[in-house]
PDB file of C-alpha atoms in Angstrom:
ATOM      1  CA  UNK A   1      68.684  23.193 -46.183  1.00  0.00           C
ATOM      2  CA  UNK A   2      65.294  24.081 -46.394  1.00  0.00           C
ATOM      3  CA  UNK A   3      64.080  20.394 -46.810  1.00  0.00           C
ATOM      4  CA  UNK A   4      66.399  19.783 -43.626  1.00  0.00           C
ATOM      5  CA  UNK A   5      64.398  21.934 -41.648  1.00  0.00           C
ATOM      6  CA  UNK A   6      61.036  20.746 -42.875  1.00  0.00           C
ATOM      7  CA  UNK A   7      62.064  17.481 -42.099  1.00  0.00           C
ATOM      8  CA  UNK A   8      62.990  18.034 -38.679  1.00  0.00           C
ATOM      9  CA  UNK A   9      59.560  20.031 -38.644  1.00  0.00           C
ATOM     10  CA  UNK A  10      57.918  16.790 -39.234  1.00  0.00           C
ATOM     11  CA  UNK A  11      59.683  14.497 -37.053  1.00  0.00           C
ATOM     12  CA  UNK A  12      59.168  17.022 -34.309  1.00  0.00           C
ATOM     13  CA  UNK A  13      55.331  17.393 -34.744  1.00  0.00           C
ATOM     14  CA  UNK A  14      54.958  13.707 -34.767  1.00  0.00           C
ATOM     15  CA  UNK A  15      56.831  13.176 -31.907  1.00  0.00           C
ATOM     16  CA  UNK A  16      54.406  15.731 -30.218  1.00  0.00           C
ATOM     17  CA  UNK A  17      51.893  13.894 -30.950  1.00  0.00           C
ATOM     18  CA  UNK A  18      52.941  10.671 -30.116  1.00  0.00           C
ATOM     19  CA  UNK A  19      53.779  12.013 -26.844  1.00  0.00           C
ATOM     20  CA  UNK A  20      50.020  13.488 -26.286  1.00  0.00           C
ATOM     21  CA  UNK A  21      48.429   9.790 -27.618  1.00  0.00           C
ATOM     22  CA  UNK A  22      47.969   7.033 -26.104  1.00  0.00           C
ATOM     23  CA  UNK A  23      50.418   3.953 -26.031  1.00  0.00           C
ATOM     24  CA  UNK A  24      49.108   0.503 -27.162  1.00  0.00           C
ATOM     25  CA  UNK A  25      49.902  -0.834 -23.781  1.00  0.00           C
ATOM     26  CA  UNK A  26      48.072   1.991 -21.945  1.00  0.00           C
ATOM     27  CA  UNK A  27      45.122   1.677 -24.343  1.00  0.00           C
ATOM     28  CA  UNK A  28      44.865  -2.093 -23.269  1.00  0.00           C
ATOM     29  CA  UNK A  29      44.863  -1.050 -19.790  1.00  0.00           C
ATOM     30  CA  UNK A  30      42.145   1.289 -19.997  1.00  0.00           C
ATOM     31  CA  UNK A  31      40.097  -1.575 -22.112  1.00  0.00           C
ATOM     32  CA  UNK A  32      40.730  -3.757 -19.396  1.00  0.00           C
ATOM     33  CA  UNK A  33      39.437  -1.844 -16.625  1.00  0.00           C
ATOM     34  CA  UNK A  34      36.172  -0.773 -18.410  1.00  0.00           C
ATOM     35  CA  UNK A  35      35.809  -4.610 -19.034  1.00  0.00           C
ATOM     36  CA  UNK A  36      36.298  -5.473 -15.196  1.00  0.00           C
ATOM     37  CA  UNK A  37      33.940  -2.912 -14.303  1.00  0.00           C
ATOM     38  CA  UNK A  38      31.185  -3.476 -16.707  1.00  0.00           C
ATOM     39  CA  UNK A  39      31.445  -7.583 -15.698  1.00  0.00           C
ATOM     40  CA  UNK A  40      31.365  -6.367 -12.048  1.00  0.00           C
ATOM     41  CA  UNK A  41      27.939  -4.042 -12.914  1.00  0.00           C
ATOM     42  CA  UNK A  42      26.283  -6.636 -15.054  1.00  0.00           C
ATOM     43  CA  UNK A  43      27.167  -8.959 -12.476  1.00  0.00           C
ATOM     44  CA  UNK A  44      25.721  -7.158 -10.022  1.00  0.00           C
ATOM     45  CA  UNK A  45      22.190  -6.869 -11.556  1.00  0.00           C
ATOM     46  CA  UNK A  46      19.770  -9.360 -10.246  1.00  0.00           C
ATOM     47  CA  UNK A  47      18.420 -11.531 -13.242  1.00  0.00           C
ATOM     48  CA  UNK A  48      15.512 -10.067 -13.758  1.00  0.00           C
ATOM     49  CA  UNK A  49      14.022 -13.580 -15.588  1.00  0.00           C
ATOM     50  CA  UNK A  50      14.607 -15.728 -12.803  1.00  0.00           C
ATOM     51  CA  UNK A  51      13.113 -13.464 -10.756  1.00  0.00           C
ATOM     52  CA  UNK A  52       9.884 -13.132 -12.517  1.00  0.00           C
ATOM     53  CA  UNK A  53       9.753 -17.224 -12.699  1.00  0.00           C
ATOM     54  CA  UNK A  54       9.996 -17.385  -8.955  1.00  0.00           C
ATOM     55  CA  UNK A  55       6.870 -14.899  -8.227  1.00  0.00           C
ATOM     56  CA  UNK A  56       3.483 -15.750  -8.105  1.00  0.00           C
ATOM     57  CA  UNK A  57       0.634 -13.086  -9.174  1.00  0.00           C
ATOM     58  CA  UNK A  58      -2.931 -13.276  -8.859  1.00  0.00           C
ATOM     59  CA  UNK A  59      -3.190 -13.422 -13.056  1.00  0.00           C
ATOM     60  CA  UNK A  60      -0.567 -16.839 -12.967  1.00  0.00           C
ATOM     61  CA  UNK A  61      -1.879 -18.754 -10.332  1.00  0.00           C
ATOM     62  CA  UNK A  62      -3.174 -21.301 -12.730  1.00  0.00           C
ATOM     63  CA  UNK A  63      -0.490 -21.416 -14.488  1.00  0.00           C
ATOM     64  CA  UNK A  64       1.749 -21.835 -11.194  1.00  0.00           C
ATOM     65  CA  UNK A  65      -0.311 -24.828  -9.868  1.00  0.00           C
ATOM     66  CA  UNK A  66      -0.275 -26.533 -13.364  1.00  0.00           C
ATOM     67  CA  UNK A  67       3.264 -26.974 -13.200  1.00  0.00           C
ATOM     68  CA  UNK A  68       3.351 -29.020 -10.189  1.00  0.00           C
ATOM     69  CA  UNK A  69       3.729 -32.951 -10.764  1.00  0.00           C
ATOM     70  CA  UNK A  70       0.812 -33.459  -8.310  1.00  0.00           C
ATOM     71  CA  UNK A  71      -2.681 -34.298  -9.232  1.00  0.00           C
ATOM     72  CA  UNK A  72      -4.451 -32.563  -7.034  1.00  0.00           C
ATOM     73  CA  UNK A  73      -3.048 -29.271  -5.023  1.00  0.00           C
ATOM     74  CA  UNK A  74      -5.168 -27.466  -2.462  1.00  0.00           C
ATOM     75  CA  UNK A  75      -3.371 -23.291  -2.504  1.00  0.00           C
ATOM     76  CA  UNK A  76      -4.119 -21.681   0.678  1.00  0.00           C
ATOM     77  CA  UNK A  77      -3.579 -18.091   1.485  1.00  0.00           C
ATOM     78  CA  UNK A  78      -4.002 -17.752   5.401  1.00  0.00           C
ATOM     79  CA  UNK A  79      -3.725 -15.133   8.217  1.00  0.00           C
ATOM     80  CA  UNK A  80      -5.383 -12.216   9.386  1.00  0.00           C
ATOM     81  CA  UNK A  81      -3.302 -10.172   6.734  1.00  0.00           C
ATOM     82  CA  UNK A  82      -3.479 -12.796   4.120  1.00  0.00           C
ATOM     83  CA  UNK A  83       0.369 -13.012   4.596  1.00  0.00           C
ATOM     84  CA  UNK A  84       1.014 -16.270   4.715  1.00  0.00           C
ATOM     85  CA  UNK A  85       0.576 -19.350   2.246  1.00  0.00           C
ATOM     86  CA  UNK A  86       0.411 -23.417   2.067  1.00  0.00           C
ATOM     87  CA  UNK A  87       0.143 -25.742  -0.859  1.00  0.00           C
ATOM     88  CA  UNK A  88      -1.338 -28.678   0.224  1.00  0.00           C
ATOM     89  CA  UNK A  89      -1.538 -31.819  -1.477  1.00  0.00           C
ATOM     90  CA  UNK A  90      -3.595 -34.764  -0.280  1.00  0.00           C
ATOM     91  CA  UNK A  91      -3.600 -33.264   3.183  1.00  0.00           C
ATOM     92  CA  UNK A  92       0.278 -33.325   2.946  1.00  0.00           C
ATOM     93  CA  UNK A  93       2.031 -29.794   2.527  1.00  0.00           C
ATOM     94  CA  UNK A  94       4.451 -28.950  -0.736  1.00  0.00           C
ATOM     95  CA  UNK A  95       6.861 -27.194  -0.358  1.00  0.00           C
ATOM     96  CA  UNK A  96       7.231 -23.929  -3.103  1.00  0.00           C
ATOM     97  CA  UNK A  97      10.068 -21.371  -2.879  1.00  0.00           C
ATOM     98  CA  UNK A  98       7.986 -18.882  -4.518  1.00  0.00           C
ATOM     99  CA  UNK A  99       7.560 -15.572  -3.223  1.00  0.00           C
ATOM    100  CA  UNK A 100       4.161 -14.432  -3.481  1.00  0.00           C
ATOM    101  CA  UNK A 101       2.982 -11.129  -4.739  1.00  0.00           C
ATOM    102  CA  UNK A 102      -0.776 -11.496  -3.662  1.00  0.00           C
ATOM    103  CA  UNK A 103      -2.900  -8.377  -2.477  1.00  0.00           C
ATOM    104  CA  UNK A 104      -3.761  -8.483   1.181  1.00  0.00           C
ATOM    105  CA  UNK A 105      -7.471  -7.518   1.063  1.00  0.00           C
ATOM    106  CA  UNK A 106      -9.124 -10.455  -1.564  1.00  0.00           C
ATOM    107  CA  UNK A 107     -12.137 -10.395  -2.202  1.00  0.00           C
ATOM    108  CA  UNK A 108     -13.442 -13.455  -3.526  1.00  0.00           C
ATOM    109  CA  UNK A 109     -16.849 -13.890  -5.693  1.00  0.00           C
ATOM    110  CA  UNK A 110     -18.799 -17.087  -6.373  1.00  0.00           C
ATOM    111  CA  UNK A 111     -21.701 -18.599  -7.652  1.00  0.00           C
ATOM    112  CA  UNK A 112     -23.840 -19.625  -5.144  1.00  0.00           C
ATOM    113  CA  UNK A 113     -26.834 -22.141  -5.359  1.00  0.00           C
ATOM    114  CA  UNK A 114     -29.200 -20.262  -7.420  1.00  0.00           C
ATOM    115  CA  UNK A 115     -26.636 -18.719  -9.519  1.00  0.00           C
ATOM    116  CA  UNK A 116     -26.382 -15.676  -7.572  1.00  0.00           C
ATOM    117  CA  UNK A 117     -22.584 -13.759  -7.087  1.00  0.00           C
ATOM    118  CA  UNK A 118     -21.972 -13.632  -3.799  1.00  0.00           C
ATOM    119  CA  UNK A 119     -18.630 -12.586  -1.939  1.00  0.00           C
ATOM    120  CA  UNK A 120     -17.598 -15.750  -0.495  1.00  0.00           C
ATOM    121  CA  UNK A 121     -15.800 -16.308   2.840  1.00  0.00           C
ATOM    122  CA  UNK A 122     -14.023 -19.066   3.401  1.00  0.00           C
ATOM    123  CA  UNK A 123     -13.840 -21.628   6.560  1.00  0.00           C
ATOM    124  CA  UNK A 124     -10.871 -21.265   8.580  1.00  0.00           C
ATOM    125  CA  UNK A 125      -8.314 -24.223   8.356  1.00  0.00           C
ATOM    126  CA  UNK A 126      -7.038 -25.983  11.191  1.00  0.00           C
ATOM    127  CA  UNK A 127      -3.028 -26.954  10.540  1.00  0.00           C
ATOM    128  CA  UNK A 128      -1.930 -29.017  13.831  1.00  0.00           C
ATOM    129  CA  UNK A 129      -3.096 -27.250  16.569  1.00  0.00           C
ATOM    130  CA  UNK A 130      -4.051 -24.044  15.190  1.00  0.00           C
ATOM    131  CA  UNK A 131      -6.622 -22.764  13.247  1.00  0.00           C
ATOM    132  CA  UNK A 132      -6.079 -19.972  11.004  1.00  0.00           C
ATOM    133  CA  UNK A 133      -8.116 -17.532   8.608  1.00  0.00           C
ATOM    134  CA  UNK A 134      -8.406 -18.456   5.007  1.00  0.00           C
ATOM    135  CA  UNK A 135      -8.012 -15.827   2.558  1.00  0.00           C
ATOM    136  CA  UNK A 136      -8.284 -17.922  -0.409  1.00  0.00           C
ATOM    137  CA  UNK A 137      -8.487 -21.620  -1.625  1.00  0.00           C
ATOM    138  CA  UNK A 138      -7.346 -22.047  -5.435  1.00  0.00           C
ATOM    139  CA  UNK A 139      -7.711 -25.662  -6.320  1.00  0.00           C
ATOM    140  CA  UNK A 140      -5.838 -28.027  -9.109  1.00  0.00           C
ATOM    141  CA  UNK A 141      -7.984 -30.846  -9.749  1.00  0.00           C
ATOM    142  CA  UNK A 142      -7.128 -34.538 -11.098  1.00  0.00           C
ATOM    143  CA  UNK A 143      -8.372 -33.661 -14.119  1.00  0.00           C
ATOM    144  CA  UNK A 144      -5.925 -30.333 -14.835  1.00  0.00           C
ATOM    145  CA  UNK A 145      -8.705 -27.876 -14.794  1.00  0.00           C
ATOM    146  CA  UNK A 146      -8.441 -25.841 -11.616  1.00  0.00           C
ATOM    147  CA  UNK A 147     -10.943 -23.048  -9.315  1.00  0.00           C
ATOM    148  CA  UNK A 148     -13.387 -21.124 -11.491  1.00  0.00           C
ATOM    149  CA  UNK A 149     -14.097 -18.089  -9.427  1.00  0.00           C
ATOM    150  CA  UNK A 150     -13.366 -14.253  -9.442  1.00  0.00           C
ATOM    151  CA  UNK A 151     -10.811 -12.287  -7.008  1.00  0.00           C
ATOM    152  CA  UNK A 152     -10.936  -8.608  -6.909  1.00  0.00           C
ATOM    153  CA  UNK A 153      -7.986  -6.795  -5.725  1.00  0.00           C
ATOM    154  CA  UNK A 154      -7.393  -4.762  -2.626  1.00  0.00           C
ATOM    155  CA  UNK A 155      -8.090  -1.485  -4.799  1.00  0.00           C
ATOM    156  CA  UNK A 156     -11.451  -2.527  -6.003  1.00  0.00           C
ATOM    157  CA  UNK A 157     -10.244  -1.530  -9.500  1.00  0.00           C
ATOM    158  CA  UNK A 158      -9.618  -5.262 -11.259  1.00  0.00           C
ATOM    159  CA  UNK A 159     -11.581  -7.926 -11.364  1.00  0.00           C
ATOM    160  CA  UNK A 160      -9.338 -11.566 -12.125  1.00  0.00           C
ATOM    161  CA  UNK A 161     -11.844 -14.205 -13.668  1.00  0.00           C
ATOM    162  CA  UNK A 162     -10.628 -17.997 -12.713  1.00  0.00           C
ATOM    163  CA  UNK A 163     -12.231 -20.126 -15.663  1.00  0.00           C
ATOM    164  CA  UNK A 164     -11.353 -24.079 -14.713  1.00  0.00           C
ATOM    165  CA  UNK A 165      -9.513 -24.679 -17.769  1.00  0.00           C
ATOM    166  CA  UNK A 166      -7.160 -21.617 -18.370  1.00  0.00           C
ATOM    167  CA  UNK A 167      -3.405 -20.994 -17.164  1.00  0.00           C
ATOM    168  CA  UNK A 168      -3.853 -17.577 -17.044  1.00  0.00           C
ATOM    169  CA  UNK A 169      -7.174 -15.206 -14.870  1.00  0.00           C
ATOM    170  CA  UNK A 170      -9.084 -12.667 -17.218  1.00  0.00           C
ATOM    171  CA  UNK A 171      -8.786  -9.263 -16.412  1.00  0.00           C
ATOM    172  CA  UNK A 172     -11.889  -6.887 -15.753  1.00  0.00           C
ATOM    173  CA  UNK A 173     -12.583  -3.472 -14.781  1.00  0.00           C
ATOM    174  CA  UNK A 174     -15.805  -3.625 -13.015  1.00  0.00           C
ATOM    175  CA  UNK A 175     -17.897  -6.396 -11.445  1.00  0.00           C
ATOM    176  CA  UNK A 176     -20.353  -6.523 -13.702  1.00  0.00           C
ATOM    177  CA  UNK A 177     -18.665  -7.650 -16.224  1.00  0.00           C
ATOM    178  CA  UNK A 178     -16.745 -10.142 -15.286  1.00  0.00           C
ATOM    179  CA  UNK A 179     -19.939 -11.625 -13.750  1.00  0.00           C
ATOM    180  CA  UNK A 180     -21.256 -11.609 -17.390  1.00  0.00           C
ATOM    181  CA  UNK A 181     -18.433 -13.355 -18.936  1.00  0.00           C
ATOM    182  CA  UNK A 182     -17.813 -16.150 -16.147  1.00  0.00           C
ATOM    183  CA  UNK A 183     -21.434 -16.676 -16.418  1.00  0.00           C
ATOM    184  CA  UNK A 184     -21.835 -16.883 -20.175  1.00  0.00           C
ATOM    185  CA  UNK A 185     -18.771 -19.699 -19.959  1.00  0.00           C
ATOM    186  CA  UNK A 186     -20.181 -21.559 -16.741  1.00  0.00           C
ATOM    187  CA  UNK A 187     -23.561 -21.604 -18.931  1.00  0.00           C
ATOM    188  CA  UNK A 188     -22.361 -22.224 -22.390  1.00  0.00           C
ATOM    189  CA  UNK A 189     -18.818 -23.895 -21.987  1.00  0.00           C
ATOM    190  CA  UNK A 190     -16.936 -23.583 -24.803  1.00  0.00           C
ATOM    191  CA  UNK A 191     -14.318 -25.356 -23.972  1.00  0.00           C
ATOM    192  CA  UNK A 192     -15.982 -29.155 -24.255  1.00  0.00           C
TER     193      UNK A 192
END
């Protein structure tokens, strides 16, 4: 009798339990649904890669003009905010879906005649009709190399050095500096 009861004791207990679990169908339910919803989330998320492949900073703009099939490319950025852009090529414009994340206030430095750095200002450039303020001209030449200048940004706090033959700008802190390096590469190229 005694086993009886402790029998019955058993079958009870695990009948309470299997009453408090979960059934297999429920648990495949509950899988599904946190499957749908992660896909949905993930889904959701712009790819952050393609993004990043579509933008255009001041330190790839080499690299961005490089990987045109043109020869020769003539990058523009124009307006009085320096808001809007044009890739030119042999006077004809190419199109680029790009979205460009370009400071407003450039800056652009140059050697001038003597070898002096001077801020440079640009000619305006006439499309059609209308003439409009350049902010910067970044050149690809036939040859692959491309603009050897140096763009500071709107903060005054970086210095980008454009060396002709380099996908990617230099990085500087101060003026100075960057003046120094561009001229110790302009003066003893390195690269021939």
């Amino acid at each position: 009798m005694a086993k009886r009861v402790e029998n019955l004791k058993t079958k009870t207990s695990l009948l309470n339990r299997a009453k408090d679990s979960f059934t297999l169908f429920e648990l495949v339910i509950v899988i599904l649904i946190v499957g749908i919803v992660t896909f949905l989330a993930v889904a959701s998320i712009p790819n952050l890669e393609d993004k990043s492949a579509k933008t255009v900073y001041l330190r790839t703009l080499p690299q961005f003009l490089k990987d045109f099939e043109e020869k020769e490319l003539d990058f523009y950025i124009l307006g009085m905010d320096c808001d809007e852009a044009v890739l030119l090529s042999n006077g004809d414009e190419v199109v680029f879906e790009n979205e460009l994340q370009i400071p407003n206030d450039l800056r652009v430095y140059r050697f001038n005649y003597y070898g002096e750095m001077r801020n440079f200002k640009y000619p305006d450039l006439r499309i059609g009709e209308v003439s409009k303020r350049v902010c910067l001209r970044f050149q690809k030449f036939s040859n692959g190399s491309t603009s050897s200048l140096i763009l500071e940004d709107e903060k005054g706090d970086t210095f980008h050095i454009y060396r002709p033959l380099k996908d990617f700008s230099e990085t500087f802190e101060n003026l100075r500096d960057a003046e120094e390096s561009l001229l110790a590469e302009e003066l003893n190229p390195k690269s021939l």
